[in-house]
mmCIF file of C-alpha atoms in Angstrom:
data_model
loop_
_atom_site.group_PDB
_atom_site.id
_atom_site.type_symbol
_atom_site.label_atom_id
_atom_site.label_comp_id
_atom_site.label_asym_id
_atom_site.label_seq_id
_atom_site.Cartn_x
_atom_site.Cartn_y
_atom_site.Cartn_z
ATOM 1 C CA UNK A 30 0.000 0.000 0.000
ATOM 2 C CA UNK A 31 3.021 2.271 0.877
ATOM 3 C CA UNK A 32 4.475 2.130 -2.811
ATOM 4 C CA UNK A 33 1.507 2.454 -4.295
ATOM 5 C CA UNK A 34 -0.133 5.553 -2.382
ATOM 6 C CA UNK A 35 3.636 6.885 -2.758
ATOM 7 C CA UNK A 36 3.524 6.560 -6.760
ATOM 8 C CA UNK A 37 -0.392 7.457 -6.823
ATOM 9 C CA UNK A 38 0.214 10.924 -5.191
ATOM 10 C CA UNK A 39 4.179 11.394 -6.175
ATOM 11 C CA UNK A 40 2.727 12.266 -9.783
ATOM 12 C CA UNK A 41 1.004 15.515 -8.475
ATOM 13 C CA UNK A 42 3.698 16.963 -6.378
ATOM 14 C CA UNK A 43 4.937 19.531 -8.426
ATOM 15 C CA UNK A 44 1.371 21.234 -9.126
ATOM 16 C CA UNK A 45 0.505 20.974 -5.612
ATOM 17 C CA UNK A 46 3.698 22.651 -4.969
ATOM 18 C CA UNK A 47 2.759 25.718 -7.521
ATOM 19 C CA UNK A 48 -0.864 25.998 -5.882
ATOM 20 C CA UNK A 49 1.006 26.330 -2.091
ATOM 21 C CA UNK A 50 3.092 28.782 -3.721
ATOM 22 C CA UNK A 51 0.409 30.783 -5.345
ATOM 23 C CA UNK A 52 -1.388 30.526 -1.971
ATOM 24 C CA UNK A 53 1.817 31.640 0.067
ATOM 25 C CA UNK A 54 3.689 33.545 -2.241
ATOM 26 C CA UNK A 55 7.120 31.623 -0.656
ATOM 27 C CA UNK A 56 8.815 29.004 -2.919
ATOM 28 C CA UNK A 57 10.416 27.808 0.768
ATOM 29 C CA UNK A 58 6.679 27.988 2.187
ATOM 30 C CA UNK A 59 5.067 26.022 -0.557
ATOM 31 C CA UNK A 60 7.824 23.088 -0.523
ATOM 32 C CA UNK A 61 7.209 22.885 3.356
ATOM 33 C CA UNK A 62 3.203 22.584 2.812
ATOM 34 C CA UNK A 63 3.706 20.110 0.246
ATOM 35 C CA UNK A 64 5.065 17.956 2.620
ATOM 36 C CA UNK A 65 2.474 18.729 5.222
ATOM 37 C CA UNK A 66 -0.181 17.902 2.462
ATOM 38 C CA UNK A 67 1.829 14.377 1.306
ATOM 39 C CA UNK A 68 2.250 13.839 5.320
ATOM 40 C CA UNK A 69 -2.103 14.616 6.373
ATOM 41 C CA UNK A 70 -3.093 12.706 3.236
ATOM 42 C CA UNK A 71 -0.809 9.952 3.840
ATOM 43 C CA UNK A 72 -2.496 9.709 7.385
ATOM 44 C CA UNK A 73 -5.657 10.239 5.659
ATOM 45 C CA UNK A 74 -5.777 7.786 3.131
ATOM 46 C CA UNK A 75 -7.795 5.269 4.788
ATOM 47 C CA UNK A 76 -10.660 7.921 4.689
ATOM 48 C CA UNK A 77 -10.084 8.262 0.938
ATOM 49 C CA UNK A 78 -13.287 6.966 -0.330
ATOM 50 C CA UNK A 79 -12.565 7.656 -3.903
ATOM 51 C CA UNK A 80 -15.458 9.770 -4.623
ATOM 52 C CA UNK A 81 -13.737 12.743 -6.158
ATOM 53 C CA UNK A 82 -10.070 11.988 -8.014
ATOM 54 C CA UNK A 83 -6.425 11.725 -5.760
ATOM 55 C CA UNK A 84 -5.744 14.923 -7.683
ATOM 56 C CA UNK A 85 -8.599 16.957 -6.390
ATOM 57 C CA UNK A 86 -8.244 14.955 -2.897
ATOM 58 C CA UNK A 87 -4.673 16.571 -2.477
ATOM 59 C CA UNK A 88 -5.840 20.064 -3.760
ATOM 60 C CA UNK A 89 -8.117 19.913 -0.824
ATOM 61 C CA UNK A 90 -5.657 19.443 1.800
ATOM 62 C CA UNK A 91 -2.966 21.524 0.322
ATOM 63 C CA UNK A 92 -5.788 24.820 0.188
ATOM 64 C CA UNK A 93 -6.419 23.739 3.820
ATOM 65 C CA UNK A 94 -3.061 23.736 4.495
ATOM 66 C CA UNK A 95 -2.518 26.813 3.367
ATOM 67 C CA UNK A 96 -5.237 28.602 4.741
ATOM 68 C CA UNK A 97 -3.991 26.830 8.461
ATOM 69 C CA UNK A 98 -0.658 28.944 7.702
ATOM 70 C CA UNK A 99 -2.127 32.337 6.201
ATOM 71 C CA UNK A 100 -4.249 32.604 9.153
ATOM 72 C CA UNK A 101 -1.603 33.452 11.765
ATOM 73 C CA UNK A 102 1.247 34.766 9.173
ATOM 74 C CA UNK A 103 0.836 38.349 7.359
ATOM 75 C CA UNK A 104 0.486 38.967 3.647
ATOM 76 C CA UNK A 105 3.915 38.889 1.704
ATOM 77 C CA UNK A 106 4.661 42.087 0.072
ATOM 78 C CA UNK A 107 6.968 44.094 -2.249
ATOM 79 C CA UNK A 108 8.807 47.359 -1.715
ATOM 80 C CA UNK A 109 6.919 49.383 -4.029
ATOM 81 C CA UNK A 110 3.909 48.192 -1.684
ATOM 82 C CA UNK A 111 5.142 49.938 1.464
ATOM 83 C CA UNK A 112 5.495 53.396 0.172
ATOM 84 C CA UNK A 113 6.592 56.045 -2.475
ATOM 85 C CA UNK A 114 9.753 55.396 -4.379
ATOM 86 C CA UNK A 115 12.934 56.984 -3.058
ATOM 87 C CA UNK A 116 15.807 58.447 -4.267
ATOM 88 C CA UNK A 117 19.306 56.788 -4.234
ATOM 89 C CA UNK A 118 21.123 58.144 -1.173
ATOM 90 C CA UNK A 119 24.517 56.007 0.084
ATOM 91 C CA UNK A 120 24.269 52.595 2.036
ATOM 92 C CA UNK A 121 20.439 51.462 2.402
ATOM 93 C CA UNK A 122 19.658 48.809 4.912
ATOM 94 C CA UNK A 123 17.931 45.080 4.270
ATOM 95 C CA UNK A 124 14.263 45.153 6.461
ATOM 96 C CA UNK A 125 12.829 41.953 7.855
ATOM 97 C CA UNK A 126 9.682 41.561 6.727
ATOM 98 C CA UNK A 127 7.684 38.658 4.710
ATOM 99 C CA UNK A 128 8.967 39.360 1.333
ATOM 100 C CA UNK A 129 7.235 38.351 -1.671
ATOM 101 C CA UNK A 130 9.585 35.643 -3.332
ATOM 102 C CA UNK A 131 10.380 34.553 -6.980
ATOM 103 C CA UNK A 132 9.965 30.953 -8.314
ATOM 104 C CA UNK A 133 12.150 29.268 -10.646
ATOM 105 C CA UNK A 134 10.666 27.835 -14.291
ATOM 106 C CA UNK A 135 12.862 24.902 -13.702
ATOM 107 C CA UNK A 136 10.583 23.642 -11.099
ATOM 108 C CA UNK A 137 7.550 24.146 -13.595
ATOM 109 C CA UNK A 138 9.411 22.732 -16.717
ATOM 110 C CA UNK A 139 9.974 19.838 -14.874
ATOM 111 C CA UNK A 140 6.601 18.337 -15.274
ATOM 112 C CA UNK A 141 6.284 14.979 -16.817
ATOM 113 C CA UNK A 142 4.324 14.857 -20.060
ATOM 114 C CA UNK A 143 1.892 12.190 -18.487
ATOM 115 C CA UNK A 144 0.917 14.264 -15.449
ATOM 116 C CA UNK A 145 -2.778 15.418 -15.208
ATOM 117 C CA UNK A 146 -1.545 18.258 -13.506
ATOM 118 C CA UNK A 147 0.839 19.744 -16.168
ATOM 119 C CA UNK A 148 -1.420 21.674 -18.232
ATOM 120 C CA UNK A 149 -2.281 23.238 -15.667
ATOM 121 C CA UNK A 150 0.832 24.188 -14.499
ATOM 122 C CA UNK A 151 1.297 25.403 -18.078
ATOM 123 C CA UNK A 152 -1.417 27.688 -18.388
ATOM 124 C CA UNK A 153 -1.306 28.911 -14.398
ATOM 125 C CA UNK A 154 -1.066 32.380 -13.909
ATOM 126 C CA UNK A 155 2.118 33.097 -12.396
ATOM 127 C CA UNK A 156 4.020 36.044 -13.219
ATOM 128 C CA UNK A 157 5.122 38.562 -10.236
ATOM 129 C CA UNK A 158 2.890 41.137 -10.600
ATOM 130 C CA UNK A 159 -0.328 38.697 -10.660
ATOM 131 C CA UNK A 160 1.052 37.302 -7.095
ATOM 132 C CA UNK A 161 1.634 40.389 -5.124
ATOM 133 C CA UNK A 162 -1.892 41.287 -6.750
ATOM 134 C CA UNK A 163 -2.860 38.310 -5.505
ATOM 135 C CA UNK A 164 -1.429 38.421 -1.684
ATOM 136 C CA UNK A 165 -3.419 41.496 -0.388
ATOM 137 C CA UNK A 166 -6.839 39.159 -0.871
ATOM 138 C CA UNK A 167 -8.027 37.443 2.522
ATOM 139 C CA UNK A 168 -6.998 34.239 2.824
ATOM 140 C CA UNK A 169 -10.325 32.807 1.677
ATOM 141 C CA UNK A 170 -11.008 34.821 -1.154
ATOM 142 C CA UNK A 171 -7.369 34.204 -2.106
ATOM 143 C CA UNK A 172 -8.314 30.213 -1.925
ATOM 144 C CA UNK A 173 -11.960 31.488 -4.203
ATOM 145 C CA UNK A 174 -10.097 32.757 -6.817
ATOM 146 C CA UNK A 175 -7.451 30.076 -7.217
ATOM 147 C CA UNK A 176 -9.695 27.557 -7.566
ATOM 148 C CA UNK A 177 -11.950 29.363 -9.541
ATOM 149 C CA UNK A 178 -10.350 30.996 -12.455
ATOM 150 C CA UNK A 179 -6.880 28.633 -12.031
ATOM 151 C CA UNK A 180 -7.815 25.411 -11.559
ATOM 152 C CA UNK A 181 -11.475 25.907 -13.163
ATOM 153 C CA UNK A 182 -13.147 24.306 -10.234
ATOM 154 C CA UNK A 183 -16.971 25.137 -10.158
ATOM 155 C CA UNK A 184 -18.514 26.807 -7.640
ATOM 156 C CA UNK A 185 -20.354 23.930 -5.550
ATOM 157 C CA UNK A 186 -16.994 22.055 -4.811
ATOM 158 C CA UNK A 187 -14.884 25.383 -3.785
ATOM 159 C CA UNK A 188 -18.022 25.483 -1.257
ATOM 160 C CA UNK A 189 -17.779 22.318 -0.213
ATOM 161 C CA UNK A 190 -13.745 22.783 0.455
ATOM 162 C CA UNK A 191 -14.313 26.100 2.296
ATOM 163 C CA UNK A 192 -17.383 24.900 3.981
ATOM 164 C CA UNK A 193 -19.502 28.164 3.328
ATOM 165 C CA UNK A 194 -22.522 28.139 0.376
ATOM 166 C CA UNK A 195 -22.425 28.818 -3.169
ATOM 167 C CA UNK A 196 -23.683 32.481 -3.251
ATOM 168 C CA UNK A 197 -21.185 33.569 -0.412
ATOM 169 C CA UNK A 198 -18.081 31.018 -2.854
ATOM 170 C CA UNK A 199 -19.517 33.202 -5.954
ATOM 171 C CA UNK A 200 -19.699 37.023 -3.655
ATOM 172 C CA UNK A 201 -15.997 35.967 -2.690
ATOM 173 C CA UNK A 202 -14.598 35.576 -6.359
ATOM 174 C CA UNK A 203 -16.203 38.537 -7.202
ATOM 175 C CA UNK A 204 -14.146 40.502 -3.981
ATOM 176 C CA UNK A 205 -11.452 38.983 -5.756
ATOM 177 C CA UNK A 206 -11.710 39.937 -8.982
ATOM 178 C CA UNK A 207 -12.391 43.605 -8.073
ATOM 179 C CA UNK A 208 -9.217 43.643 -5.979
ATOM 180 C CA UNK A 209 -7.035 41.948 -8.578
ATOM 181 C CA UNK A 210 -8.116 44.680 -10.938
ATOM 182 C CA UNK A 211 -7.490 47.549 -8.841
ATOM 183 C CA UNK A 212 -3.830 46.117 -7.958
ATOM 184 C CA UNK A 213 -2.565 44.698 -11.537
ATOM 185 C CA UNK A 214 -0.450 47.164 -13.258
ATOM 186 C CA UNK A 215 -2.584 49.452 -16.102
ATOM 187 C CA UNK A 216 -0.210 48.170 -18.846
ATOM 188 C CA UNK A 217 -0.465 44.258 -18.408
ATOM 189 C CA UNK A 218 -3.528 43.344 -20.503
ATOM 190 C CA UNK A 219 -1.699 40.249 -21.677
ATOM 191 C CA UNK A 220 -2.585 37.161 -19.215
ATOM 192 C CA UNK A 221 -0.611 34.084 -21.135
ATOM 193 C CA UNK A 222 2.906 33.945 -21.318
ATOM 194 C CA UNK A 223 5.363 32.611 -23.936
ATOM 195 C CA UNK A 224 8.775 31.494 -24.484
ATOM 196 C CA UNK A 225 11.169 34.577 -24.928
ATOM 197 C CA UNK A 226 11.651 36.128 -28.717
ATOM 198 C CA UNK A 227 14.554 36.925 -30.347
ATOM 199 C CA UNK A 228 14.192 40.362 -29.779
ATOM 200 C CA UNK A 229 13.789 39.646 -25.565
ATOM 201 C CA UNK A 230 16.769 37.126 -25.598
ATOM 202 C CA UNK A 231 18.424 40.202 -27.216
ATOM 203 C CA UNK A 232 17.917 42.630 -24.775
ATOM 204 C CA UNK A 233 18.553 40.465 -21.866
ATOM 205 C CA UNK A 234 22.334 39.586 -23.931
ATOM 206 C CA UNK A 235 22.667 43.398 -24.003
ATOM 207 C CA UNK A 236 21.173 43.978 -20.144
ATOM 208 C CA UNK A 237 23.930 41.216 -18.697
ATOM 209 C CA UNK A 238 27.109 42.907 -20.784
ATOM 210 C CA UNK A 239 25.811 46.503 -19.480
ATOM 211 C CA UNK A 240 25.885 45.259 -15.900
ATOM 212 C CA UNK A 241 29.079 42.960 -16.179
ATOM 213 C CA UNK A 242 30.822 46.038 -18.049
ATOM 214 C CA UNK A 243 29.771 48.510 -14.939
ATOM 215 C CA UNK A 244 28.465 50.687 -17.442
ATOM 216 C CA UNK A 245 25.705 52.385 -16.103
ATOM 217 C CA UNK A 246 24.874 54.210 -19.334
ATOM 218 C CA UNK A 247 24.273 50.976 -21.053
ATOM 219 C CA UNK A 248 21.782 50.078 -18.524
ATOM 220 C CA UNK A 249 19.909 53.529 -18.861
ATOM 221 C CA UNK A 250 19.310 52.626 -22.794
ATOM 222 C CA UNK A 251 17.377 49.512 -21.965
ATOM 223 C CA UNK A 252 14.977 51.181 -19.478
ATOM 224 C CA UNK A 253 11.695 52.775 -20.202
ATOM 225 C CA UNK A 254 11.659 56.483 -18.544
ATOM 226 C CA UNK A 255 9.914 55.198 -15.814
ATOM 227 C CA UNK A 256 11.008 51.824 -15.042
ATOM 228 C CA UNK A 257 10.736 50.597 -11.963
ATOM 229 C CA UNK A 258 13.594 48.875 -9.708
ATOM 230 C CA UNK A 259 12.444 46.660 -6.589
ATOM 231 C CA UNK A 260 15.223 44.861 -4.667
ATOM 232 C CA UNK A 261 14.026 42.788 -1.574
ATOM 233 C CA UNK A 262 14.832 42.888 1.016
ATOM 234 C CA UNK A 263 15.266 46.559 0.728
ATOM 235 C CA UNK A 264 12.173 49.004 1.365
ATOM 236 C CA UNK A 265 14.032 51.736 -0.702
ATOM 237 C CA UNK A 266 13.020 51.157 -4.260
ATOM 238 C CA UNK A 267 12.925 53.384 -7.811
ATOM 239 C CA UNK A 268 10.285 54.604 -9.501
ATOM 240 C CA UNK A 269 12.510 56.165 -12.870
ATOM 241 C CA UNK A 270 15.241 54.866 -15.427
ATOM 242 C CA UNK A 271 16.771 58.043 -14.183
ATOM 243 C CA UNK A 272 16.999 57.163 -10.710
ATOM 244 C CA UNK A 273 18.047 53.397 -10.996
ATOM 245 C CA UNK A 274 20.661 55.032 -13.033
ATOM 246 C CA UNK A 275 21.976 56.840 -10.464
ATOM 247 C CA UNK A 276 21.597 54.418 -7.645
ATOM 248 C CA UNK A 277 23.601 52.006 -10.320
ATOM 249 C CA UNK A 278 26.445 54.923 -11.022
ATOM 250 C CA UNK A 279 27.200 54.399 -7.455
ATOM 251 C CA UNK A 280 27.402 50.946 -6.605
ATOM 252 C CA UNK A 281 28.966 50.042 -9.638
ATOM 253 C CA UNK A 282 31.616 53.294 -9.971
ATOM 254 C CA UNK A 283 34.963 51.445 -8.376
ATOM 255 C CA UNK A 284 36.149 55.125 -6.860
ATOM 256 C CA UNK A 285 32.682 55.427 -5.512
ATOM 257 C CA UNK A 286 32.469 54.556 -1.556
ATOM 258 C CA UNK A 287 29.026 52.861 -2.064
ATOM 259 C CA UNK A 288 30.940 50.521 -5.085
ATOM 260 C CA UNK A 289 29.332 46.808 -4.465
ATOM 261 C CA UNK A 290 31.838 45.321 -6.724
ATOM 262 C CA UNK A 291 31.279 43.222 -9.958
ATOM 263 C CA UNK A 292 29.165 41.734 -11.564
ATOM 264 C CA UNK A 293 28.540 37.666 -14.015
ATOM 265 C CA UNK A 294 25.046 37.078 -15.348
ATOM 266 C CA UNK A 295 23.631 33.939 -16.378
ATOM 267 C CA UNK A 296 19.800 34.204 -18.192
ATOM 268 C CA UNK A 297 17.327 32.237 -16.400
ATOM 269 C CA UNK A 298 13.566 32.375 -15.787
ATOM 270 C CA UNK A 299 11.242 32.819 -13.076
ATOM 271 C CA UNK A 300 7.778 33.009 -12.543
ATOM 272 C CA UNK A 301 7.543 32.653 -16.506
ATOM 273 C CA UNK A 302 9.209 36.067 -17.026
ATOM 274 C CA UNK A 303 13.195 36.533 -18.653
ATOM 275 C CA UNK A 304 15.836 36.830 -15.824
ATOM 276 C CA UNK A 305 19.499 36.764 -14.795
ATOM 277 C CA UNK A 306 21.239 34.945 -12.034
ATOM 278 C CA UNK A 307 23.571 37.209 -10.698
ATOM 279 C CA UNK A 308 27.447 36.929 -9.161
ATOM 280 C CA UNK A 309 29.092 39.554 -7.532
ATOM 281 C CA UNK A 310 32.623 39.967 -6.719
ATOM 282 C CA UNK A 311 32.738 42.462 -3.700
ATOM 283 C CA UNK A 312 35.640 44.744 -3.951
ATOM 284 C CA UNK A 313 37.863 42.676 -0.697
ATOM 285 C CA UNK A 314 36.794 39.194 -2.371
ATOM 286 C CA UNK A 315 38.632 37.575 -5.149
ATOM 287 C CA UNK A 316 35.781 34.807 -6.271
ATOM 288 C CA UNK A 317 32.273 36.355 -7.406
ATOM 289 C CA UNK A 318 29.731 34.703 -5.100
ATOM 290 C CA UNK A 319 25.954 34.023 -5.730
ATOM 291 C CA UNK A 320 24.459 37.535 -5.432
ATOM 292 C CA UNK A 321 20.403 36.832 -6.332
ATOM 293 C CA UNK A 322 17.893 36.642 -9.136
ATOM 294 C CA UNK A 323 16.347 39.850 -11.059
ATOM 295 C CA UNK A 324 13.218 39.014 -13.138
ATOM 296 C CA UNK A 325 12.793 42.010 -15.960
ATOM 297 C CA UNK A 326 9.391 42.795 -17.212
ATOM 298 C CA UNK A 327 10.034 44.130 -21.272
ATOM 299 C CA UNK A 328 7.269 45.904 -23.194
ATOM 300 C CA UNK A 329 7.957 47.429 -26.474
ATOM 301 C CA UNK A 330 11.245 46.522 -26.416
ATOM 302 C CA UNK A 331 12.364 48.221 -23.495
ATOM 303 C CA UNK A 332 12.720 46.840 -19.291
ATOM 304 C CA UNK A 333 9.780 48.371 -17.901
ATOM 305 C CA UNK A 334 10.097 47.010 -13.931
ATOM 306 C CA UNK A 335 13.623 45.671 -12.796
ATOM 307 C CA UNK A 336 12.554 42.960 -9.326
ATOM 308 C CA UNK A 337 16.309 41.989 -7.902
ATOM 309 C CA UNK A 338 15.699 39.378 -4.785
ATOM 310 C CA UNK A 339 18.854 38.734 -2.922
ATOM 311 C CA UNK A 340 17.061 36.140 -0.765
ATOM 312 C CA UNK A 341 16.871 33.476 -3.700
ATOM 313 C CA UNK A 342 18.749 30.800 -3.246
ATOM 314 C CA UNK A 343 21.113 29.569 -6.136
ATOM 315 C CA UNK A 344 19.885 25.706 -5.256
ATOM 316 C CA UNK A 345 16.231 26.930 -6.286
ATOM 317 C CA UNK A 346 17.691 27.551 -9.909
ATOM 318 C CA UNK A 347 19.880 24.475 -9.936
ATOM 319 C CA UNK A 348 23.338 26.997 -10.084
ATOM 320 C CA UNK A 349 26.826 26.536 -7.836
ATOM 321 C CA UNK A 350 27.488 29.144 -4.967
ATOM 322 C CA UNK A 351 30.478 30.528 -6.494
ATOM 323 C CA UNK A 352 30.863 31.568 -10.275
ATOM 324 C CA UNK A 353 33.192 28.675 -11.989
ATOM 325 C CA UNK A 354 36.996 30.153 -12.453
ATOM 326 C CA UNK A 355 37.212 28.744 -15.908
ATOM 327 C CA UNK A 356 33.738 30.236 -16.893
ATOM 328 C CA UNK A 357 33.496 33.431 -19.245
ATOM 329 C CA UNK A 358 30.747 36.111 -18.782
ATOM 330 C CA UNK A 359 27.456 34.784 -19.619
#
């Protein structure tokens, strides 16, 4: 029974693990509660009376789950939530708060071709600025709207799961949906995503040489005028290509007293948006070390919103701690 519960619910891990993650908005979060949802339904599985599928079975414990944790932990947010943007200014200081956190596309192009749950992986909604929409709904309308209009679940079984009846299910998803359209940005009409052009692979060649050459200029003639810069877990963030170009002309300026050092890029992805891993090589080290990943949103050809998150972990994208000696710039 132990192999075969094991390889019955093994199949849906990763999905599960997306749908913790959309709930949580932590990639470290949503790996712990898919073991908590693997651990209650292994405990549970006597009770499984097979009257809805194993897949919608574990989507029922992992929303639980979820909502056990989200109601005694507060929402995870994103510097431009907290305030106005600043203006570069010397050192800033890292704040400890529940930071909103970027997941890797490895971990969602991992999905076997046989698994029930990788279409919907596929088409999920999961680009940054659809989660931080997403974490300022109430825990319950946050589990509505997943189920809803992600997984397509109808309205009588997201009552059932959340124990409440279908008109207050259905008044909850449309709380959502109001929010969610009075947080998403004005320009993202788009809702699908799509593997990177020409033109985006491109920019991001020409985004990692600006930043490995220190040339803050270069950097200035991918950015929109006002382009945003985010960089958790920092409150201080930039709200114009003109002030992420000075807060760049002096951490990356070797006589300046705020210089951070240099800088290797590799392209990545997360959250289904282009992206660099980034080394840096502080100005006392000799080695560049794993600094963080930056997801770029591009329209029109230009980076319209920089998000840099020193707290990912290079074992999340599969990468080494330390940039190889033998390597060349990415």
């Amino acid at each position: 029974m132990g192999r075969d519960f094991e390889t019955l619910v093994e199949r849906h891990r990763r999905e599960i693990q997306v749908h913790c993650y959309r709930m949580l908005g932590s990639l470290a979060d949503a790996e712990d509660l898919t073991q908590e949802t693997f651990l209650r339904a292994w405990k549970g599985r006597d009770g499984f009376e097979g009257r809805a599928s194993v897949r919608t079975w574990l989507y029922r414990i992992a929303t639980n789950a979820c909502l056990d944790v989200l109601a005694r932990r507060p929402r995870r947010v994103l510097p431009d939530q907290l305030g106005p943007a600043g203006e570069p200014d010397g050192p800033i200081t890292a704040v400890d708060l529940p930071w909103l956190e970027p997941y890797p596309d490895r971990l969602l192009d991992g999905a076997a071709a046989d698994d029930t749950g990788a279409a919907v992986v596929e088409r999920e909604t999961i680009e940054l600025a659809y989660l931080a929409a997403v974490q300022y709904l109430p825990p319950r309308q946050r589990a509505t709207l997943i189920l809803r209009d992600v997984l397509g679940w109808p309205a009588k079984e997201t009552a059932a799961l959340l124990e409440t009846s279908v008109a207050s299910a259905n008044s909850a998803l449309q709380r959502a949906r109001a929010t969610l359209r009075e947080r998403l940005p004005a320009r993202r009409t788009e809702w699908t995503v799509s593997d990177p052009t020409a033109e985006e692979t491109a920019l991001l060649n020409r985004f990692i040489a600006a930043y490995e050459d220190g040339d803050p200029q270069a950097v200035a003639r991918l950015l929109h005028a006002d382009a945003q810069a985010i960089m958790p877990p920092y409150s201080l963030w930039f709200g114009t290509r003109a002030s992420i170009v000075r807060a760049l002309s002096l951490s990356m300026d070797p006589a300046s007293p705020h210089c951070v050092g240099r800088f290797r890029m590799r392209p990545v992805r997360a959250n289904r948006q282009p992206a660099v891993a980034t080394y840096l090589r502080r100005p006392d080290e000799h080695d560049h070390r794993w600094f963080g990943v930056t997801l770029l949103t591009i329209e029109g050809g230009l980076i319209t919103a920089m998000a840099a998150f020193e707290s990912a972990t290079a074992a999340a994208w599969g990468l080494p701690e330390t940039w190889p000696a033998s390597s060349a710039p990415a």
